[in-house]
Each structure stands twice: as C-alpha cells, then as structure tokens.
Short mmCIF file of C-alpha atoms in Angstrom, two decimals:
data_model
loop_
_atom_site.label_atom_id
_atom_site.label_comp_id
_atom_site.label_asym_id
_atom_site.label_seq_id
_atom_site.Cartn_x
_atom_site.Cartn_y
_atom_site.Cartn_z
CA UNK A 1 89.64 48.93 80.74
CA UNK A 2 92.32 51.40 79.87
CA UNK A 3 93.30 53.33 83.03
CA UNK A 4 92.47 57.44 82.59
CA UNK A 5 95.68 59.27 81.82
CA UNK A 6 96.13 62.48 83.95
CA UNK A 7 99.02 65.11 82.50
CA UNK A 8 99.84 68.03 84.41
CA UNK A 9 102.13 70.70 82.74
CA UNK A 10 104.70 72.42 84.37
CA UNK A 11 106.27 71.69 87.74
CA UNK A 12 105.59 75.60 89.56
CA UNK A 13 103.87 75.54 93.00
CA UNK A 14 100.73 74.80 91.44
CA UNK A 15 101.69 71.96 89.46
CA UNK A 16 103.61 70.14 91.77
CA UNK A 17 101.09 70.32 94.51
CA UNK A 18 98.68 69.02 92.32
CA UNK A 19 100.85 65.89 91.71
CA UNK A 20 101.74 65.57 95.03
CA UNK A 21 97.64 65.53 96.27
CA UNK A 22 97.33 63.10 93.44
CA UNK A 23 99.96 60.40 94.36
CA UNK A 24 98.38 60.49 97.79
CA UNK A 25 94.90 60.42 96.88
CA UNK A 26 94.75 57.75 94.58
CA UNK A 27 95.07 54.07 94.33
CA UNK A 28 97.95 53.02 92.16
CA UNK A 29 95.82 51.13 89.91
CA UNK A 30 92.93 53.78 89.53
CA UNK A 31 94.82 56.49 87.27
CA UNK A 32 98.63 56.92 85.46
CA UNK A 33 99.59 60.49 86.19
CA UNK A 34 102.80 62.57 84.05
CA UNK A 35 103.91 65.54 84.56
CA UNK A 36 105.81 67.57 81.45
CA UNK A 37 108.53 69.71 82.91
CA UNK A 38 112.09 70.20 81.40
CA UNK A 39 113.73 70.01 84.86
CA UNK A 40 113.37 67.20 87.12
CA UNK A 41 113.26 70.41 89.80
CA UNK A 42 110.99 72.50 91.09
CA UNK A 43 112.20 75.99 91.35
CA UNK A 44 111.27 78.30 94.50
CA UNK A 45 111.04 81.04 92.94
CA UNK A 46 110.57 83.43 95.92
CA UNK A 47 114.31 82.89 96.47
CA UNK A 48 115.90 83.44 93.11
CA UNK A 49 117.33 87.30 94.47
CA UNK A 50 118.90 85.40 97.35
CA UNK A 51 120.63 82.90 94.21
CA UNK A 52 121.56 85.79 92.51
CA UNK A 53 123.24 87.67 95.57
CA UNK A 54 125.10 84.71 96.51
CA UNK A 55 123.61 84.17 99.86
CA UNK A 56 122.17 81.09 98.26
CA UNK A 57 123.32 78.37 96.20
CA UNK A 58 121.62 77.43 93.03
CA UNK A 59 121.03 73.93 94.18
CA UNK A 60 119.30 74.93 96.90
CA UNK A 61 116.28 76.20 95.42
CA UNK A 62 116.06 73.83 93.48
CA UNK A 63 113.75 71.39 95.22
CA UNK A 64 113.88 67.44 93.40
CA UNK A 65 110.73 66.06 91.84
CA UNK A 66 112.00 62.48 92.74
CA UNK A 67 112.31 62.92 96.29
CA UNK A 68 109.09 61.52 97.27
CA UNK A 69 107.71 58.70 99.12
CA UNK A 70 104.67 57.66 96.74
CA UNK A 71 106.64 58.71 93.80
CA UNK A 72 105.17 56.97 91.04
CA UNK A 73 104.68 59.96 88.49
CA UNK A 74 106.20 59.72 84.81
CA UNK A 75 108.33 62.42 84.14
CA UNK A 76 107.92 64.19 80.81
CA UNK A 77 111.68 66.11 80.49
CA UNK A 78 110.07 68.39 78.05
CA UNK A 79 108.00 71.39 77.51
CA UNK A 80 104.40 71.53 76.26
CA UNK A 81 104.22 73.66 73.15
CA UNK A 82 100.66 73.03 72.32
CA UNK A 83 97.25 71.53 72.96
CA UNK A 84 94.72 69.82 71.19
CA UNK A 85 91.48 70.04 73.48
CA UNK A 86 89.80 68.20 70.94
CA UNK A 87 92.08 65.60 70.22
CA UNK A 88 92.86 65.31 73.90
CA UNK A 89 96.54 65.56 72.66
CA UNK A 90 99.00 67.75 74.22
CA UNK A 91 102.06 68.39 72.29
CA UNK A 92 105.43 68.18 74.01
CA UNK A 93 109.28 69.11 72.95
CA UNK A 94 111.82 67.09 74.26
CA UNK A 95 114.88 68.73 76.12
CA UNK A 96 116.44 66.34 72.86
CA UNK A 97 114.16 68.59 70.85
CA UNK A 98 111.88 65.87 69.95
CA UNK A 99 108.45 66.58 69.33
CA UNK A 100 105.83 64.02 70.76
CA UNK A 101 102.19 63.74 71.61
CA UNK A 102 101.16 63.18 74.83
CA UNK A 103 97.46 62.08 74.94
CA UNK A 104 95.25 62.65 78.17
CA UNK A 105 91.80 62.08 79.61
CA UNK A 106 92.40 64.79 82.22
CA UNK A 107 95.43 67.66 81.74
CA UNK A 108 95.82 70.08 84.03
CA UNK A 109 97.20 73.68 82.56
CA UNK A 110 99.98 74.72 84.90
CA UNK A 111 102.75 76.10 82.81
CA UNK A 112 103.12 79.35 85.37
CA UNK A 113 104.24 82.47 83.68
CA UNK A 114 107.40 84.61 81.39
CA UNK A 115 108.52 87.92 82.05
CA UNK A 116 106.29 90.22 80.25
CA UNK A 117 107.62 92.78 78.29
CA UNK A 118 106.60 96.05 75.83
CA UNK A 119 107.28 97.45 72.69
CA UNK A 120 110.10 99.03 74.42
CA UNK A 121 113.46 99.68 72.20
CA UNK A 122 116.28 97.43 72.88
CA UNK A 123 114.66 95.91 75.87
CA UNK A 124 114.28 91.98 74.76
CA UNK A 125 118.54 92.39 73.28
CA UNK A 126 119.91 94.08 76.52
CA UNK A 127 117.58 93.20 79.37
CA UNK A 128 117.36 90.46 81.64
CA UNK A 129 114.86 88.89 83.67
CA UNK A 130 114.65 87.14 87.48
CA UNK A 131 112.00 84.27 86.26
CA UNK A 132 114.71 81.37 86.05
CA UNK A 133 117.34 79.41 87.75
CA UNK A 134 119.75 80.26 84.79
CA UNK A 135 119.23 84.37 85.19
CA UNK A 136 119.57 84.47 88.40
CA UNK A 137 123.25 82.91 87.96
CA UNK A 138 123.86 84.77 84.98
CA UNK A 139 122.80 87.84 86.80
CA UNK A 140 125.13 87.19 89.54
CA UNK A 141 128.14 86.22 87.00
CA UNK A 142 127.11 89.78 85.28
CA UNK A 143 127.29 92.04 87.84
CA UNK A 144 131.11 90.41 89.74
CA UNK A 145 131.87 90.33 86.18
CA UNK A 146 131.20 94.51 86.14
CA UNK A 147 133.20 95.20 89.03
CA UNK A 148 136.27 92.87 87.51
CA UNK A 149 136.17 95.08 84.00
CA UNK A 150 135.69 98.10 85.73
CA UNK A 151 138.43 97.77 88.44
CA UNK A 152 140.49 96.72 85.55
CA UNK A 153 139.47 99.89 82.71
CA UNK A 154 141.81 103.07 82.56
CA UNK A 155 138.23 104.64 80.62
CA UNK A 156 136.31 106.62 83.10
CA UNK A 157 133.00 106.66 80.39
CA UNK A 158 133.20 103.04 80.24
CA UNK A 159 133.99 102.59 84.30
CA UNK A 160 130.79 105.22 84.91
CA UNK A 161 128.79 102.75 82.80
CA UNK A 162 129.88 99.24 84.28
CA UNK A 163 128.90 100.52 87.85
CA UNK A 164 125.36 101.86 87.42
CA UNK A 165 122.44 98.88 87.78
CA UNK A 166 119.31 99.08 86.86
CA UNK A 167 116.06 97.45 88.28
CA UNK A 168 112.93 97.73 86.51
CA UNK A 169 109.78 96.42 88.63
CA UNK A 170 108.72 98.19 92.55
CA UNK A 171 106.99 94.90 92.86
CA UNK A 172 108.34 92.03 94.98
CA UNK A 173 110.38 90.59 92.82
CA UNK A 174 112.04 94.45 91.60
CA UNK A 175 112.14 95.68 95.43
CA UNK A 176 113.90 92.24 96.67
CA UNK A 177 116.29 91.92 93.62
CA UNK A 178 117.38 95.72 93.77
CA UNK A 179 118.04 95.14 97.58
CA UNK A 180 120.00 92.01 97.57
CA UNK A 181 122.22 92.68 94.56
CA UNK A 182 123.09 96.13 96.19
CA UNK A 183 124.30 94.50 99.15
CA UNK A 184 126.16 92.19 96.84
CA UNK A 185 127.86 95.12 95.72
CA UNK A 186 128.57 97.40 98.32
CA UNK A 187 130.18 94.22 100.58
CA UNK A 188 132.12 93.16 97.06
CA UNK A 189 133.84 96.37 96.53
CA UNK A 190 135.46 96.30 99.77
CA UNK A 191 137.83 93.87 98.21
CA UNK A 192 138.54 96.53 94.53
CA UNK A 193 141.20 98.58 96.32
CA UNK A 194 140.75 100.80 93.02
CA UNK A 195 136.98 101.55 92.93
CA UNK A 196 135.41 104.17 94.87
CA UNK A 197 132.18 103.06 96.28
CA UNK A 198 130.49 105.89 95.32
CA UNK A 199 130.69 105.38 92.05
CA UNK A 200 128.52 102.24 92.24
CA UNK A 201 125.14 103.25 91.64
CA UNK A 202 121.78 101.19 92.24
CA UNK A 203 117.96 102.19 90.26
CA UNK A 204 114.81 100.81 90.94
CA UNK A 205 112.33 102.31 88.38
CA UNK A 206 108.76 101.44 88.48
CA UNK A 207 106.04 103.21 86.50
CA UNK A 208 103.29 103.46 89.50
CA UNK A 209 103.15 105.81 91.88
CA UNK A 210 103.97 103.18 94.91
CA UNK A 211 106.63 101.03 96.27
CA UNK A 212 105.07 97.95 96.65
CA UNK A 213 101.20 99.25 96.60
CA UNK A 214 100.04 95.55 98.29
CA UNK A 215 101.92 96.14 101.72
CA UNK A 216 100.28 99.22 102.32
CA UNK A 217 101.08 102.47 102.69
CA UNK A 218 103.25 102.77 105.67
CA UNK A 219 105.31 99.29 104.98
CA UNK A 220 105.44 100.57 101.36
CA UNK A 221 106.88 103.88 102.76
CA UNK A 222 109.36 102.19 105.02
CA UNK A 223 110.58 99.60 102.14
CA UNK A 224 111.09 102.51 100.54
CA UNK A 225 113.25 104.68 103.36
CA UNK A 226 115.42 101.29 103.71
CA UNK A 227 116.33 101.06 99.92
CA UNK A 228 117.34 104.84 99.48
CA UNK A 229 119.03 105.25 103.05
CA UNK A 230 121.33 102.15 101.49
CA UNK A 231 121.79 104.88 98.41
CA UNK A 232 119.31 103.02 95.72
CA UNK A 233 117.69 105.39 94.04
CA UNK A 234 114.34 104.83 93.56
CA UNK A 235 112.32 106.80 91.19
CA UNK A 236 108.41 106.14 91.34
CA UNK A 237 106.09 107.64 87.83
CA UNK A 238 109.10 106.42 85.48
CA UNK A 239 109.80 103.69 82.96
CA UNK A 240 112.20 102.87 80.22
CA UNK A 241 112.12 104.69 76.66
CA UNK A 242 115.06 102.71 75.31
CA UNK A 243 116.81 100.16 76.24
CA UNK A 244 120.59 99.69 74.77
CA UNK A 245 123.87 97.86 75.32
CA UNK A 246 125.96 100.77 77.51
CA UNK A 247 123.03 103.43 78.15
CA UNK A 248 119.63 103.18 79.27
CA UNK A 249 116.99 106.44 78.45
CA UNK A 250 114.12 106.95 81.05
CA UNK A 251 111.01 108.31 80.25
CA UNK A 252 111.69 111.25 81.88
CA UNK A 253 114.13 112.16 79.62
CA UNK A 254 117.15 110.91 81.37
CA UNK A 255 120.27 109.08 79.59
CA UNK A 256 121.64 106.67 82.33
CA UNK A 257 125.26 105.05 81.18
CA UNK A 258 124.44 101.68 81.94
CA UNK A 259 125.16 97.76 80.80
CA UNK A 260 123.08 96.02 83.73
CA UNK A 261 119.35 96.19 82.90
CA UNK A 262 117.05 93.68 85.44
CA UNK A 263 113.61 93.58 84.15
CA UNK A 264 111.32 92.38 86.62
CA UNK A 265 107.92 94.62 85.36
CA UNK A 266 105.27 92.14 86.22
CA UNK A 267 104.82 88.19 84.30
CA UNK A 268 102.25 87.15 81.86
CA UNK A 269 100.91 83.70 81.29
CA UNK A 270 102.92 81.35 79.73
CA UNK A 271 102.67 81.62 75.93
CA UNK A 272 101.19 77.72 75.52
CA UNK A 273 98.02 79.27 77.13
CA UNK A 274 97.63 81.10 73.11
CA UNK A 275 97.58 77.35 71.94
CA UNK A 276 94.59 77.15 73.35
CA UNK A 277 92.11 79.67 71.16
CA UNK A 278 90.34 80.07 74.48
CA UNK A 279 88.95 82.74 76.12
CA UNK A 280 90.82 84.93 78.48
CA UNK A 281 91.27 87.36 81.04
CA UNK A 282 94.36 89.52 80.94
CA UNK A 283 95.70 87.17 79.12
CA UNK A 284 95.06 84.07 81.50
CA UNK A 285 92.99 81.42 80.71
CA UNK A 286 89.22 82.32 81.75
CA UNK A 287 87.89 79.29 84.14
CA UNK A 288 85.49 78.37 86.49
CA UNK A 289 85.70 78.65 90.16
CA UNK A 290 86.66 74.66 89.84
CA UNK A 291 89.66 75.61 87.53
CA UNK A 292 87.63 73.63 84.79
CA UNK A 293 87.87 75.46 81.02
CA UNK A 294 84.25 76.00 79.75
CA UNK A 295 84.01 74.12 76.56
CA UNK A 296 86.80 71.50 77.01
CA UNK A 297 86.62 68.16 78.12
CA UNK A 298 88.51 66.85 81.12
CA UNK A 299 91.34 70.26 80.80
CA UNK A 300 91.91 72.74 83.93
CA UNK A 301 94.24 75.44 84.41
CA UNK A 302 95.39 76.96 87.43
CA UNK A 303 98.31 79.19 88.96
CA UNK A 304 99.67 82.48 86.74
CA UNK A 305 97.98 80.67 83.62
CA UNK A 306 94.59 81.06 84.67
CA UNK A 307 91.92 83.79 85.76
CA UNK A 308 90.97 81.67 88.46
CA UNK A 309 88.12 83.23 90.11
CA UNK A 310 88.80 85.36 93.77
CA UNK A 311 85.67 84.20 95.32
CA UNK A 312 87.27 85.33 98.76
CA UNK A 313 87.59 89.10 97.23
CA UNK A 314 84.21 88.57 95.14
CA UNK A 315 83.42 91.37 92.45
CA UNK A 316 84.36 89.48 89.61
CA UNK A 317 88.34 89.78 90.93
CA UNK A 318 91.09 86.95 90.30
CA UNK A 319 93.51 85.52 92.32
CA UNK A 320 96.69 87.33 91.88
CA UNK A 321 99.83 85.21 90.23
CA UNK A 322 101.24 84.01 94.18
CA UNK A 323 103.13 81.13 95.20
CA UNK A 324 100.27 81.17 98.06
CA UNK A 325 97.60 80.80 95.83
CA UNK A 326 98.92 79.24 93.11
CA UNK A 327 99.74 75.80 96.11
CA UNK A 328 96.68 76.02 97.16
CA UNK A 329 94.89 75.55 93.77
CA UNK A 330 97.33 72.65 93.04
CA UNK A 331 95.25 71.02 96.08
CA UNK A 332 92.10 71.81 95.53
CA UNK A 333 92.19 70.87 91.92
CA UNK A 334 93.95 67.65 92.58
CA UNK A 335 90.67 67.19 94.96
CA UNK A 336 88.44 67.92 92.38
CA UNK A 337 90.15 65.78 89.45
CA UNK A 338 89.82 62.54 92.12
CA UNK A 339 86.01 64.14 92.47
CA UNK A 340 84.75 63.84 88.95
CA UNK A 341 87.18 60.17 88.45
CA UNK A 342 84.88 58.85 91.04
CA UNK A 343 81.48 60.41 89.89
CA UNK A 344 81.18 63.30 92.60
CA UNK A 345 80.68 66.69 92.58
CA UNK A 346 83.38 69.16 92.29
CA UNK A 347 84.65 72.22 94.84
CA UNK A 348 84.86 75.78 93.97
CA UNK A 349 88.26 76.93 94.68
CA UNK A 350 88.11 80.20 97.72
CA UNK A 351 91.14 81.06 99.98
CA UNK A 352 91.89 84.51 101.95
CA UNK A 353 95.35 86.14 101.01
CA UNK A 354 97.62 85.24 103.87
CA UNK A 355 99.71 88.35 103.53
CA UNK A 356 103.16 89.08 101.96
CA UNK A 357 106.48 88.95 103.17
CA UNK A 358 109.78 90.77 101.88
CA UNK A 359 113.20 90.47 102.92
CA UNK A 360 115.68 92.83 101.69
CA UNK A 361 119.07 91.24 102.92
CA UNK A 362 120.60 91.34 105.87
CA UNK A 363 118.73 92.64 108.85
CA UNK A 364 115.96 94.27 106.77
CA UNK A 365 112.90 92.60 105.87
CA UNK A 366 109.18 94.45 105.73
CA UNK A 367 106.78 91.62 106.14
CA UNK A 368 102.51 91.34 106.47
CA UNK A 369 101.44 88.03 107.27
CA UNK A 370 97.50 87.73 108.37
CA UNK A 371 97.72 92.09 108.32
CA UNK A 372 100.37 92.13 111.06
CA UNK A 373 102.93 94.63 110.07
CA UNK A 374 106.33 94.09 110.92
CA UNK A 375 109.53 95.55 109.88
CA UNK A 376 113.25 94.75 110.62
CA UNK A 377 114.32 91.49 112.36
CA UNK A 378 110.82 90.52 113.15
CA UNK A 379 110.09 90.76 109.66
CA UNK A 380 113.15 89.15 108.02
CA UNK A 381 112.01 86.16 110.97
CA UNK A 382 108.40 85.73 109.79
CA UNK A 383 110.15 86.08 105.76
CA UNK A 384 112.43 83.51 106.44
CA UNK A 385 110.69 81.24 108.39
CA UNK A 386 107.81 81.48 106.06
CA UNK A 387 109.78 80.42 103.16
CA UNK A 388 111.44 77.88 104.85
CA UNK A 389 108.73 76.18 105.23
CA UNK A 390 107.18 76.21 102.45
CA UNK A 391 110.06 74.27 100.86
CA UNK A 392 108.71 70.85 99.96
CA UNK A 393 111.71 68.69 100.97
CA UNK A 394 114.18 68.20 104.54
CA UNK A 395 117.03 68.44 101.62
CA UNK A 396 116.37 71.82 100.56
CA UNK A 397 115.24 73.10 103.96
CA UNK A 398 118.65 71.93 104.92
CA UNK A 399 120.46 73.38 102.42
CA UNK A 400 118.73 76.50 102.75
CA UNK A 401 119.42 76.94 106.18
CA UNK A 402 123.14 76.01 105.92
CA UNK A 403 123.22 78.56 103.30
CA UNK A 404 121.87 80.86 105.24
CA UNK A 405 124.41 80.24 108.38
CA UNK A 406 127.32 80.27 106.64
CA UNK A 407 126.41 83.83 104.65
CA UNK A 408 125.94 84.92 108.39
CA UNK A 409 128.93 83.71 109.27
CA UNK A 410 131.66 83.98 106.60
CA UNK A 411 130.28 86.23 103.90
CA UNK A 412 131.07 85.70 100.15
CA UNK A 413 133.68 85.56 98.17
CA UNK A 414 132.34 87.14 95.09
CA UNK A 415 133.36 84.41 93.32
CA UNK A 416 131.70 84.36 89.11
CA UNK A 417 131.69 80.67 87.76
CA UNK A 418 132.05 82.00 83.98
CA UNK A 419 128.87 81.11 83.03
CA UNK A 420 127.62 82.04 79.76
CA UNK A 421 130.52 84.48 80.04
CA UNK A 422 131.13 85.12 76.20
CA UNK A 423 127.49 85.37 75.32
CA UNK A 424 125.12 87.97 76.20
CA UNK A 425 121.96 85.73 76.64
CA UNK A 426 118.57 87.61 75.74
CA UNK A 427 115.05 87.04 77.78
CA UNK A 428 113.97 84.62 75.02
CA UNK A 429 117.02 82.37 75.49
CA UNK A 430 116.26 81.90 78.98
CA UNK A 431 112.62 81.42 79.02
CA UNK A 432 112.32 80.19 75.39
CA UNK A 433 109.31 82.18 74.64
CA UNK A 434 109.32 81.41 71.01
CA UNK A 435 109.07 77.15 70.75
CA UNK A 436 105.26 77.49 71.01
CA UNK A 437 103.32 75.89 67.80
CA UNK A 438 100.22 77.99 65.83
CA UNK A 439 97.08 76.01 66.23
CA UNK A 440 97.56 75.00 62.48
CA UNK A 441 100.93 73.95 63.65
CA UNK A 442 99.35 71.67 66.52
CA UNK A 443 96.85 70.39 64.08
CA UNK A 444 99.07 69.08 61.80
CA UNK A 445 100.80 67.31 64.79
CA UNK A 446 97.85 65.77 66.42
CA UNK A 447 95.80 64.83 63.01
CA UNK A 448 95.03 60.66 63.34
CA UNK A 449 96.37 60.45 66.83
CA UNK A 450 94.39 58.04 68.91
CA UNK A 451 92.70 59.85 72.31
CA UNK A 452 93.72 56.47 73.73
CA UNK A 453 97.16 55.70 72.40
#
C-alpha cells in the first residue's frame, strides 16, 4: 500500500514547525512529507528592519531548511500557484518556471501573507514593502544610495527630495522599520561632510489614531515620545492620496518631496488562498478550530492564510497574523495530521497571546511579554533575547549574536552592494503577487491527473 503523501506549502513559522513536528512524530515508513517553498530558507521575519539597517546580515535571518537531524523532507524549490481540492492536486511553479502537479492525501495551506495594498495612485510603481529578504536589502541599498546622490547633487529640489523617508504602517513592522533606518541615517551622515543633518527627514504615517494600539496605551505613548524625540515625525489620522516617483501627497493635503516610500500598512493572505473558491474571513481561509477546511478532504490551513479560530479570546475572534501563533499552529496541526493518519481524534487549536516585543535600535526597545511592561534596556533585553531564541538553528543564533556584537562594537560602514541598482523593483516583483492560476486555469492543469501518481 501506497504510503499517504503529506505537502505543506510555504516554509513561514507555521509551515516549518509543522514539518519539523512531523519528521519527529512519525515513523519513516508511515508517511512521505514535501514541503513547496522557493528558498531552501526560512526567513525570520521579525528581523528584516535589523537586515535593512545593517545591524544584521542577510544570511543571518535566513535560517536553512536542511539543517536538521531527522531531515528527510522533499524539498519542492517552487511556489504553489493553485489547488485542486478535488483532484487532491496542488499546482506548483518551479524557480525554473516549470509548472508541475504535486498530488497529496493531506496538504497543509501555509503560504503566510503579501503586503496588502489600496487603490492608492502610484503606490504599487513607487512603493516598497518589508515582507522579503530581497526588500529589505534593496531598501538598505536605496536609502545609502540617497545619501550618495544627494551628497553628490548641486540641485537643492532634488537634494530636499532624496533626504525625506517615508514609512507607511504604526504597526510593528512600520514603528521598527521607521526606527532602525533612522538610526541608519543619522549615524551614516556623520561620514557626508556636505549634508546637513537636518535636512534628513524621517515619516511614519499611519491612518489610526494610535501608535501601536496592541501595547497599550502608555507603551504606545512612550514608542511614540522615543521616535519623535529622535526627530521622526509621526503623524497619527493620515494616509497616502498619491503615491509618485519624487513626491508623495498625504491625505491631509500635504505634498511631501520624496523618492523613499516603505509600505508596511498591514499583510493579507497570500493570493493562492483565492485558488481555493473557499469561504473566508477577511480574506483568510475560514477553518475549524482543528485548522481543517469544511468541505475538503485531507486540506488545512494555518498561519496569516487562515481565520483560525481565537478560542483563547472567544467571541467569534481570530488569531491575529503572529510569528507566536502562527509556530504554535504549525505544532498543533502537525499533532492533529499524525491524529487522523492513525484513526484518532483531532485537537482544537487554543493558545493565550504571550505579549509583544519591539526594539527600536540601539538602547530603545518597548516590550510586553506575559503584560509586563518594560521600556529601554530591559525591553530591548526581553526583545532580543526573545528573538534569539526563537531562531530554529545554533547557526543562525550564532550569527545573530555575532552580528549583534560587532554592530555594538564597530558600527557600519554604510556600505550598498549595488543590488538591483539600475532597476526600480515594484511590490509585485518582490513578492510575485501575480503567478497565481484562475480556477479554470488550475483545472485545465489538474484534468486526468491521478490522486495517486
């Protein structure tokens, strides 16, 4: 008898966990298990403002997939760009851009999330987003390669415009991107004898009304006092109206001379999740509290692509799109894919928010974990030490805290690799947002293949 075939998509904290509980769990004869992913990484994403300031290396975040002990997984280099729920068939392009079918008894739906964006003018051309290993170097490339141009232009309009940075996003990601990249800047200019620092200008725009609205109030409030006493200016109630290459208009009427535009306005699941013609929520896939999808054989989702049920809030509330829960899931749906292989009953998923921490660079950090608040070095301790442990391998834990040593030691030296220099890459180049088939599309790929290869 034919072995079943598990397939997890995407390699995100939930996915990876997943695979992980799996290779422990089961005999090596009692199921094959792939994983589709186009990088044989996985990304901690937490980190990516501390890539894109320089006080990490890329490589560092990026923890290996092969670095395991019971590693026995088949990796699919590859994204999933449709499913067939009842062909059992997921559909996968190759990084060669082959398309192939991937059959399954089991798949678990863990393709994470894309920067969401609006019906905003110019936005998708002239923004970019913090969701990928390859913005966060770009962005770092981008904003040396500002101060170069503009230490080097005799134009005071086009000078004005290469120094003002824009943020989109009081969320974590927004807050903690704003804050590192304007220490990148304001320790970089020391060394452009011909720039006046006050001429570099940080924004941090967010639509609400609050800084960071999950800390709290009076963390919120402080995050807020340590961003604008560093001179980012933070303006709360606004958005963008248009986005364009050198000027960016607010929605309070204001026309900002600007060519650095960081989006960072929330995520939305991953667009295979519209392969699906399933039901959702907020445009997650609507599951059970067992991260099963009502109506589909042997297929679970999990992490940002799934309305996974907040039985810990109750109320009919989801889990929110956290690397917390999102690891957690991995686990218990790993537990409850071993469950129904051996004919028992499956677990409903329930976990209590831990808290959140946030480190702003340097000695400033506002962190909450289990509703403690702390701010300052006792914060920027529990923020790093919290993230250094959640990284999966001694490699990247190692790498992270060399990293972090030797930016407390030496500095940078603002240094921009050239990387996609000439080109000014767009959200949907980095998080290609448009390879995902129609359903007609997927049919037509899928029609005669065999459930069982």
């Amino acid at each position: 008898m034919a072995r079943p075939r598990i397939l997890v998509v995407g390699a995100g904290f939930a996915g990876v966990e997943c695979v992980r509980r799996l290779e422990r769990s089961l005999a090596p004869g009692e199921a094959d298990i792939a994983l589709v992913t186009p990088f044989s990484y996985q990304l901690y994403l937490p980190l990516l403002p501390q890539v894109a300031s320089g006080v990490l290396t890329p490589q560092s975040v990026a923890v290996s997939l092969r670095r395991s002990r019971r590693h026995r997984t088949r990796i699919v280099p590859g994204g999933a760009i449709g499913v067939d729920t009842k062909a059992k068939v997921c559909v996968v392009r190759k990084i060669t851009d082959e398309i192939v079918n991937e059959p399954y008894d089991y798949i678990v739906l863990a393709a994470g999330s894309v920067t969401r964006t609006f019906d905003i003018p110019g936005l998708i051309d002239n923004a970019r987003g913090m969701k990928t290993l390859a913005e966060a170097a770009y962005i770092r490339d981008h904003v040396i390669s500002q101060l170069d141009l503009a230490d080097a232009s005799h134009d005071e309009e086009e000078r004005a415009s290469r120094l003002q940075f824009v943020v989109v996003g009081g969320g974590y990601a927004g807050t903690e991107t704003a804050a590192s990249l304007q220490l990148l800047t304001s320790n970089a200019v020391k060394h452009y004898p011909r720039l006046d620092p006050a001429l570099i200008k940080w924004h941090l725009i967010d639509i609400a009304p609050k800084l960071m609205p999950e800390l709290g109030d009076k963390l919120g409030v402080t995050a807020l006092e340590i961003l604008r006493k560093r001179g980012i200016e933070v303006s709360l109630g606004v958005s963008v109206a248009e986005a364009g290459p050198d000027k960016v208009t607010f929605t309070d009427g204001r026309v900002l001379p600007c060519r650095t535009l960081i989006w960072t306005a929330g995520v939305a699941a991953s667009p295979l999740v519209a392969t699906l013609d399933a039901e959702t929520v907020r445009g997650r896939l609507a599951v059970t509290p067992e991260m099963s999808l009502p109506g589909a054989d042997g297929v679970f989702a999990l992490g940002d692509a799934a309305a996974v049920p907040d039985l810990a809030k109750g109320d009919g509330a989801i889990c929110p799109p956290t690397a917390q829960h999102a690891m957690r899931q991995g686990r218990k749906l790993a537990d409850n894919i071993i469950a129904s292989l051996r004919g028992r009953p499956m677990q409903s998923y329930v976990h209590k928010d831990l808290g959140l921490v946030v480190d702003l660079g340097g000695r400033d950090a506002v962190s909450k974990p289990l509703g403690i608040e702390l701010k300052g070095m006792p914060a920027q301790a529990a923020a790093r030490g919290y993230h250094w442990a959640a990284l999966r391998t001694n490699v990247a834990k190692t790498r992270v805290m060399t990293n972090w040593l030797l930016n407390a030691i030496a500095g940078d030296d603002f240094v921009r690799t050239g990387f996609q220099a000439r080109k000014q890459a767009t959200l949907r180049d980095f998080e290609y947002t448009d390879a995902y088939l129609t359903p007609e599309e997927i049919r037509a790929h899928t029609a005669g293949a065999d459930a069982r290869g």
